[in-house]
Structures are given as C-alpha cells and as structure tokens.
Amino acid sequence: VDVGNPDLWKVDPFQGDMRDGVIYGRGACDLKGGLASSVYAGKILRQVGVPDDVTLWVSCTVQEEDCDGLCWKYIIEEENFRPDAVLLTEPTNCNIYRGQRGRMEIKVQTEGLSCHGSAPERGVNAVYKMAPIIREIEALNERLKDDPFLGKGTVTISEIKSTSPSLCAVADSCTIHLDRRLTAGETIETALAEIRALPAFQQAGAKVWLEEYRTPSYTGTIFPMEKYYPTWVLEEDHPVLAAAVAGYRNLFDREPLVDKWTFSTNGIATMGLHDIPTFGFGPGLEEHAHSPYEQITTDHLVRAMAFYAEFVQRF
C-alpha cells in the first residue's frame, strides 16, 4: 500500500514514530501490528508451554492487498497445508470477528463501430451503448440482497474506459469495472446472472467477465486466480468461536463484541473457498488502515499477543 499524498502525513510514514503509547506509520495497523503480536504470542507460549497436541504456525503472506486470499489459496492447494483453524490478525479493535462480505471484480464491455468524429451518425458509439447499462447497474445496487449480520450486497462502477482510433473518432469500445460486494447467499453465478439479465445489457449485446489476477510475486511465481472472493461466516455455535469467546472472557473479564469486517481478508480463501474454521482478532481500528493517520496503540499490541497465546492454549 503506497503512502498516497505525503503532505497528508504528520509523521514519516516509514519511521515508526511512537508518541504517548501510539505507533504511527504505514502498515502499523494493517498489518505489522498483528504480525508483531503473533510473534510475541509465540514467545509467550514457549515460556508457558504449548499443549502437546498443538502445532502453531505464524503465516506472513504477501499480495493480499492485490488479490485477497491468493497466498492462502496457494498454501492450501499447492503445498497441501490445511490447518484445523485460522486466526486472522487484521484489525478488529480487539474484538472477535467471524465473517465478512465477499467481493468480485467484474468487467462489462460494449462494442461499437468507429468513424470520423465529424460525422458520428456513420458509426456506432460504444459509450452511448454503455450509458443505459450504467443507469441500470446503479438501480440494481438499490435492490440487492440484505443480510441481518453481514449487511447489504452492493455494486458500484469504479472505472470507465473507452477506445477509439483517435480523439477525433467515435468510440469503438467501452469497458466498465464493477466492484461487487457479496452478502450471504450471493455467489459468482448469481452476481453475473444479474448483470446478464439487465435489459440494456441484452439490447447492447454486451459482454461480461470476471477479472483474473496473474501478477508475479517477488519470487517470480505466477499463481492465477479469478478475482472472486467468496463471502464467509463462522457459525455462532462453532467450537472455534466458543474457544475464542471463552479465552476473551478469561483474559478481559467481560463479554466480547462478536462482529464482522467491513473490508476483505484472507478468510475468503481459508473459509470462503476451503471451509477451514476462521475468525479474527486484531489490534488496531479498521478506519486507520491505508490512511495517512495509520496508527496502533501499544495497549492493543499487548492485548492481542495475550489473546493469541490464550486461544492456542484453549483450542
């Protein structure tokens, strides 16, 4: 994640400045804090003893910002590694999170016929063919499914591009990029079917497809993955969640807030694609992630490290 406009930062984003128990800088909240607490939880467990039947792995994966779950998909499918449970350390304000909405990256394209811009009636403008589709997608967003826990599914257009031989010519193609957020019960099939069913889509003879991620990692490895990140929710009565709640009560002497993330996590691979029981507990606030005021408190780091060690002993 880039720093964006450096003028918006009050500290050097790569300095790790600490003031009054708060650490500022890029990645402090998302996700260096969770990583630091995980490592020190391992140190605690070495001191107090790990249960004989438990093996603890701390996973430090890359490319999650570009393609959620990519590395975990690789670990599970290519390395044949399947843990009994996964604890995500994404920021939760030290609450327990048990799910998230899924998402998809979708392309819709219309095709036209280019001609000289001085006589547009001789061609077919692909942008004009796309215009009613855009209006219908905006209306579609209003009627998407809602869920009492995860919230509403959404769709928004995040990019529009057109092509033409020159700026003096009618556009011969127009492509829009859709950010589709999926709530419970929505799938890749239902989301694409909704687009194909739009009257303007059918009238325009438009195309729709799912984006594919093929960017090499820092090692040069290419692991293609469709940009479909399924919704996942850990059941309220699941034993993994029960162990997490019991550990929280024991540590902090109060009931935890059990909630969900607004953004996406690697849980789309561990539980969304592979049904491995997954939940989250992380230091920091969601709203600080990726922001020019990214920060994390040392109190949260200590709480998280204690919780991680407690959960391992209870699970």
Short mmCIF file of C-alpha atoms in Angstrom, two decimals, residues 94-268:
data_model
loop_
_atom_site.label_atom_id
_atom_site.label_comp_id
_atom_site.label_asym_id
_atom_site.label_seq_id
_atom_site.Cartn_x
_atom_site.Cartn_y
_atom_site.Cartn_z
CA CYS A 94 -9.51 -6.13 19.72
CA ASN A 95 -12.98 -7.57 19.15
CA ILE A 96 -13.78 -11.00 17.74
CA TYR A 97 -14.87 -11.06 14.08
CA ARG A 98 -16.43 -14.11 12.48
CA GLY A 99 -17.03 -13.16 8.86
CA GLN A 100 -17.12 -10.66 6.05
CA ARG A 101 -18.88 -9.89 2.80
CA GLY A 102 -17.26 -11.31 -0.29
CA ARG A 103 -16.42 -9.39 -3.42
CA MET A 104 -15.86 -9.70 -7.16
CA GLU A 105 -14.09 -7.61 -9.80
CA ILE A 106 -16.21 -7.66 -12.95
CA LYS A 107 -15.72 -6.19 -16.41
CA VAL A 108 -18.59 -5.21 -18.73
CA GLN A 109 -17.85 -4.21 -22.31
CA THR A 110 -19.82 -2.80 -25.22
CA GLU A 111 -18.56 -2.68 -28.78
CA GLY A 112 -19.30 -0.07 -31.43
CA LEU A 113 -18.19 0.99 -34.88
CA SER A 114 -15.70 3.80 -35.21
CA CYS A 115 -15.94 6.59 -37.76
CA HIS A 116 -14.76 10.17 -38.10
CA GLY A 117 -15.98 12.40 -35.30
CA SER A 118 -17.24 14.97 -37.81
CA ALA A 119 -19.97 12.54 -38.89
CA PRO A 120 -20.81 10.37 -35.86
CA GLU A 121 -24.00 9.13 -37.49
CA ARG A 122 -21.87 6.89 -39.71
CA GLY A 123 -20.70 4.83 -36.72
CA VAL A 124 -21.98 3.25 -33.52
CA ASN A 125 -20.74 4.86 -30.32
CA ALA A 126 -19.86 2.20 -27.74
CA VAL A 127 -20.04 4.77 -24.93
CA TYR A 128 -23.67 5.56 -25.76
CA LYS A 129 -24.41 1.82 -25.74
CA MET A 130 -22.89 1.62 -22.27
CA ALA A 131 -24.80 4.60 -20.84
CA PRO A 132 -28.13 2.80 -20.20
CA ILE A 133 -26.24 -0.16 -18.72
CA ILE A 134 -24.64 2.21 -16.22
CA ARG A 135 -28.04 3.56 -15.20
CA GLU A 136 -29.40 0.05 -14.74
CA ILE A 137 -26.40 -1.00 -12.64
CA GLU A 138 -26.99 2.00 -10.39
CA ALA A 139 -30.61 0.87 -9.98
CA LEU A 140 -29.52 -2.74 -9.42
CA ASN A 141 -27.50 -1.67 -6.40
CA GLU A 142 -30.66 -0.50 -4.66
CA ARG A 143 -32.38 -3.88 -4.87
CA LEU A 144 -29.52 -6.22 -3.95
CA LYS A 145 -29.96 -8.70 -1.13
CA ASP A 146 -29.58 -7.68 2.51
CA ASP A 147 -28.42 -9.80 5.44
CA PRO A 148 -29.02 -9.07 9.14
CA PHE A 149 -25.41 -9.88 10.10
CA LEU A 150 -23.23 -9.03 7.08
CA GLY A 151 -25.33 -6.21 5.68
CA LYS A 152 -26.32 -5.45 2.11
CA GLY A 153 -24.72 -6.56 -1.13
CA THR A 154 -23.54 -3.64 -3.26
CA VAL A 155 -22.28 -2.88 -6.74
CA THR A 156 -20.53 0.27 -7.92
CA ILE A 157 -18.67 1.34 -11.05
CA SER A 158 -15.09 2.20 -10.18
CA GLU A 159 -13.63 2.75 -13.66
CA ILE A 160 -14.77 3.60 -17.19
CA LYS A 161 -12.53 3.32 -20.26
CA SER A 162 -13.19 3.69 -23.97
CA THR A 163 -11.11 3.15 -27.08
CA SER A 164 -11.13 4.85 -30.46
CA PRO A 165 -8.60 5.37 -33.26
CA SER A 166 -8.20 8.99 -32.15
CA LEU A 167 -9.89 11.74 -30.18
CA CYS A 168 -11.49 12.76 -33.46
CA ALA A 169 -13.26 9.42 -33.83
CA VAL A 170 -16.29 7.64 -32.41
CA ALA A 171 -15.52 5.19 -29.59
CA ASP A 172 -15.41 1.59 -30.80
CA SER A 173 -15.39 0.01 -27.32
CA CYS A 174 -16.32 0.95 -23.77
CA THR A 175 -15.44 -1.04 -20.66
CA ILE A 176 -16.54 -0.52 -17.06
CA HIS A 177 -15.05 -2.08 -13.93
CA LEU A 178 -17.51 -3.17 -11.24
CA ASP A 179 -16.69 -3.51 -7.56
CA ARG A 180 -19.31 -6.04 -6.43
CA ARG A 181 -19.65 -6.75 -2.71
CA LEU A 182 -21.41 -10.02 -1.91
CA THR A 183 -23.55 -10.67 1.14
CA ALA A 184 -24.72 -14.05 2.44
CA GLY A 185 -26.31 -16.19 -0.26
CA GLU A 186 -24.79 -14.29 -3.18
CA THR A 187 -22.34 -16.16 -5.42
CA ILE A 188 -20.33 -15.71 -8.59
CA GLU A 189 -23.20 -17.27 -10.55
CA THR A 190 -25.94 -15.06 -9.11
CA ALA A 191 -23.89 -11.87 -9.46
CA LEU A 192 -23.04 -12.45 -13.13
CA ALA A 193 -26.61 -13.56 -13.90
CA GLU A 194 -27.93 -10.25 -12.53
CA ILE A 195 -25.74 -8.33 -14.97
CA ARG A 196 -26.68 -10.52 -17.93
CA ALA A 197 -30.38 -10.06 -17.11
CA LEU A 198 -30.26 -6.26 -17.41
CA PRO A 199 -32.38 -5.17 -20.40
CA ALA A 200 -29.79 -2.62 -21.53
CA PHE A 201 -27.04 -5.27 -21.35
CA GLN A 202 -29.01 -7.58 -23.60
CA GLN A 203 -30.01 -4.82 -26.01
CA ALA A 204 -26.39 -3.70 -26.37
CA GLY A 205 -25.12 -7.24 -26.91
CA ALA A 206 -22.60 -6.53 -24.16
CA LYS A 207 -20.01 -8.90 -22.70
CA VAL A 208 -19.33 -9.60 -19.03
CA TRP A 209 -16.43 -11.47 -17.44
CA LEU A 210 -14.54 -11.89 -14.22
CA GLU A 211 -11.08 -10.40 -13.86
CA GLU A 212 -8.12 -12.75 -13.34
CA TYR A 213 -5.04 -11.99 -11.26
CA ARG A 214 -1.74 -13.08 -12.83
CA THR A 215 0.84 -10.69 -11.33
CA PRO A 216 4.16 -12.35 -10.40
CA SER A 217 5.15 -12.39 -6.74
CA TYR A 218 8.53 -11.09 -5.57
CA THR A 219 9.85 -14.62 -6.22
CA GLY A 220 8.60 -14.57 -9.80
CA THR A 221 5.87 -17.13 -9.09
CA ILE A 222 2.64 -16.64 -11.02
CA PHE A 223 -0.42 -18.27 -9.46
CA PRO A 224 -3.52 -17.30 -11.49
CA MET A 225 -6.68 -16.65 -9.51
CA GLU A 226 -10.11 -15.39 -10.51
CA LYS A 227 -11.00 -12.19 -8.70
CA TYR A 228 -13.90 -13.85 -6.93
CA TYR A 229 -13.58 -13.64 -3.17
CA PRO A 230 -16.49 -15.52 -1.58
CA THR A 231 -18.46 -14.45 1.46
CA TRP A 232 -17.75 -16.39 4.63
CA VAL A 233 -19.26 -16.58 8.11
CA LEU A 234 -18.21 -18.78 11.02
CA GLU A 235 -21.29 -20.17 12.78
CA GLU A 236 -22.17 -18.61 16.13
CA ASP A 237 -22.10 -22.02 17.83
CA HIS A 238 -18.84 -23.23 16.27
CA PRO A 239 -16.33 -24.71 18.78
CA VAL A 240 -13.54 -22.47 17.46
CA LEU A 241 -15.62 -19.37 18.16
CA ALA A 242 -16.61 -20.75 21.56
CA ALA A 243 -12.92 -21.17 22.45
CA ALA A 244 -12.19 -17.61 21.32
CA VAL A 245 -15.06 -16.17 23.37
CA ALA A 246 -14.08 -18.17 26.46
CA GLY A 247 -10.48 -17.01 26.13
CA TYR A 248 -11.58 -13.39 25.81
CA ARG A 249 -13.75 -13.63 28.93
CA ASN A 250 -10.91 -15.18 30.90
CA LEU A 251 -8.41 -12.50 29.87
CA PHE A 252 -10.50 -9.36 29.98
CA ASP A 253 -13.30 -10.30 32.41
CA ARG A 254 -16.09 -9.10 30.12
CA GLU A 255 -18.16 -10.23 27.17
CA PRO A 256 -16.57 -9.71 23.74
CA LEU A 257 -18.18 -7.91 20.84
CA VAL A 258 -18.57 -10.56 18.14
CA ASP A 259 -18.88 -8.79 14.81
CA LYS A 260 -17.65 -8.77 11.18
CA TRP A 261 -15.23 -6.87 8.96
CA THR A 262 -16.30 -4.21 6.50
CA PHE A 263 -13.30 -4.90 4.27
CA SER A 264 -11.98 -8.17 2.83
CA THR A 265 -9.41 -10.57 4.32
CA ASN A 266 -7.58 -13.82 3.57
CA GLY A 267 -10.55 -15.58 5.14
CA ILE A 268 -12.06 -15.69 1.65
#
